[in-house]
Amino acid sequence: SISFFIPKKLKINITIVFIATLIGLYFIEGYLLMQNIKQDKFVIYKTDTGKDYDKRTKFDIYQDLKKEEPNIAVMLEPSLFLDNKNLSYLPLSGISNHKTIFCNEGGYYSIFQSDRYGFNNPDDEWDKEQIEFLLVGDSFTLGTCVNEPDTISGNLKKLIDNKNGILNLGQAGDGPLFEYATLREYLPVKKVKRVLWVYYENDLGNLKRELKNQILVNYLKDKSFTQNLILRKQEIQKILLNKLEQKELEIKRAKQHILESERLERKRFFELIRFAKLFFTREMIGNFYDWKIKFQYYSPAHKKEFKNILKLSNEFIKQNNSKLYFVYLGNYYRYVAGNNQDGYMYYKEVIQIVENLNIPIIDINELFEKHEDP
């Protein structure tokens, strides 16, 4: 409608500028696409290892391994059950005593043998008289997409020079309330010298969902509340195995196990759509504005609840003759997009909360910000 009132010469100029800009953007997109192809993870993995990147889906490899190994499972994180209000008990771990398929970010699927309670530990760690370190946290603590020896706890095992055990109670998607509940259920089982609370920068966002779950909120309201998960291993196992069966059925109904030729055809179509929508150009611009994400998750109430959870956790850990250490992990975009500022993801505010509670801090950001390639 506006174009009817614009002089012809101006319309031509506007059209030229618009088309030139569009062509320029697609040249940038083409360049970024070529750079992405050069940095293709499949090519890099083949070059570095001489092996082919495992392109199977998680359920493809599950079906393959199931033929040889009856006790095989895929990772089922406790956060999958957060919105289920019909459960009598809320699992805080994965399926126990099963070879567990996790994920693939480096060319291979990480697989671990879960322990007697469904965590990523060699089972005999629970038999050791004393535990040197007990870790709680999210997927970084659990050890996303690496095998157990390469997790944080696995590396700690290589470093300590005594016979004490190390227990990893981390679970993908866990936030502060899940971690507090995990400590309440499993810390008293063993004599633990030190607890490492591994905090990742999306944990306050996870807390938003956790505060809506009544079972988790019960841990906050009642210091004596317990689900007695140690004694209810069989019930928890049944809930998890039922979930695994349900997910299998969903995959089969969705017919996601398509032929490789169909998969390749879909991939090509998807790549064409991404190019048309200037995917890499928009991603490049978006990376530098990732700081906006903090406004989507947090409110003062979350920080208040976080402080209370950390305070209760510290008190509980002291009651069990152990000592809490708070480990701060910064996220990828803090460094790659120039977001390493005190206000990003409420970094300094979180640190201040921990300091006010007199909890020792291991701040990984202090190391990363000085490193030439964080």
PDB file of C-alpha atoms in Angstrom, residues 78 90-93 119 126 134-137 168-171 174-189 197 210 216 219 227 229-230 313 316:
ATOM      1  CA  PRO A  78      14.846 -37.981  36.436  1.00  0.00           C
ATOM      2  CA  LEU A  90       9.983 -39.625  41.961  1.00  0.00           C
ATOM      3  CA  PRO A  91      13.165 -41.341  40.664  1.00  0.00           C
ATOM      4  CA  LEU A  92      16.389 -39.433  41.334  1.00  0.00           C
ATOM      5  CA  SER A  93      18.600 -41.699  39.234  1.00  0.00           C
ATOM      6  CA  PHE A 119      24.191 -43.771  38.905  1.00  0.00           C
ATOM      7  CA  TRP A 126      29.629 -48.211  47.203  1.00  0.00           C
ATOM      8  CA  LEU A 134      30.658 -37.290  46.434  1.00  0.00           C
ATOM      9  CA  LEU A 135      29.501 -35.250  43.425  1.00  0.00           C
ATOM     10  CA  VAL A 136      26.057 -33.836  42.673  1.00  0.00           C
ATOM     11  CA  GLY A 137      25.229 -31.862  39.541  1.00  0.00           C
ATOM     12  CA  ASN A 168      29.078 -39.516  41.117  1.00  0.00           C
ATOM     13  CA  LEU A 169      25.371 -38.770  41.744  1.00  0.00           C
ATOM     14  CA  GLY A 170      25.036 -36.324  38.832  1.00  0.00           C
ATOM     15  CA  GLN A 171      22.017 -36.628  36.516  1.00  0.00           C
ATOM     16  CA  ASP A 174      19.189 -31.889  37.473  1.00  0.00           C
ATOM     17  CA  GLY A 175      18.840 -28.476  39.094  1.00  0.00           C
ATOM     18  CA  PRO A 176      19.400 -27.375  42.714  1.00  0.00           C
ATOM     19  CA  LEU A 177      16.259 -28.986  44.148  1.00  0.00           C
ATOM     20  CA  PHE A 178      16.920 -32.342  42.492  1.00  0.00           C
ATOM     21  CA  GLU A 179      20.476 -32.193  43.840  1.00  0.00           C
ATOM     22  CA  TYR A 180      19.303 -31.401  47.382  1.00  0.00           C
ATOM     23  CA  ALA A 181      16.821 -34.308  47.240  1.00  0.00           C
ATOM     24  CA  THR A 182      19.596 -36.623  45.970  1.00  0.00           C
ATOM     25  CA  LEU A 183      21.814 -35.663  48.912  1.00  0.00           C
ATOM     26  CA  ARG A 184      18.965 -36.269  51.350  1.00  0.00           C
ATOM     27  CA  GLU A 185      18.371 -39.776  49.984  1.00  0.00           C
ATOM     28  CA  TYR A 186      21.893 -41.043  49.295  1.00  0.00           C
ATOM     29  CA  LEU A 187      24.478 -39.084  51.328  1.00  0.00           C
ATOM     30  CA  PRO A 188      23.682 -40.785  54.687  1.00  0.00           C
ATOM     31  CA  VAL A 189      24.440 -44.214  53.190  1.00  0.00           C
ATOM     32  CA  TRP A 197      28.202 -29.357  44.287  1.00  0.00           C
ATOM     33  CA  GLU A 210      11.465 -28.289  39.942  1.00  0.00           C
ATOM     34  CA  LEU A 216      10.554 -32.246  45.396  1.00  0.00           C
ATOM     35  CA  TYR A 219      12.078 -31.906  50.714  1.00  0.00           C
ATOM     36  CA  GLN A 227      11.056 -41.232  49.789  1.00  0.00           C
ATOM     37  CA  LEU A 229      14.602 -44.653  47.705  1.00  0.00           C
ATOM     38  CA  ILE A 230      17.356 -46.951  48.960  1.00  0.00           C
ATOM     39  CA  SER A 313      22.110 -28.636  51.790  1.00  0.00           C
ATOM     40  CA  PHE A 316      22.489 -31.429  56.017  1.00  0.00           C
TER      41      PHE A 316
END
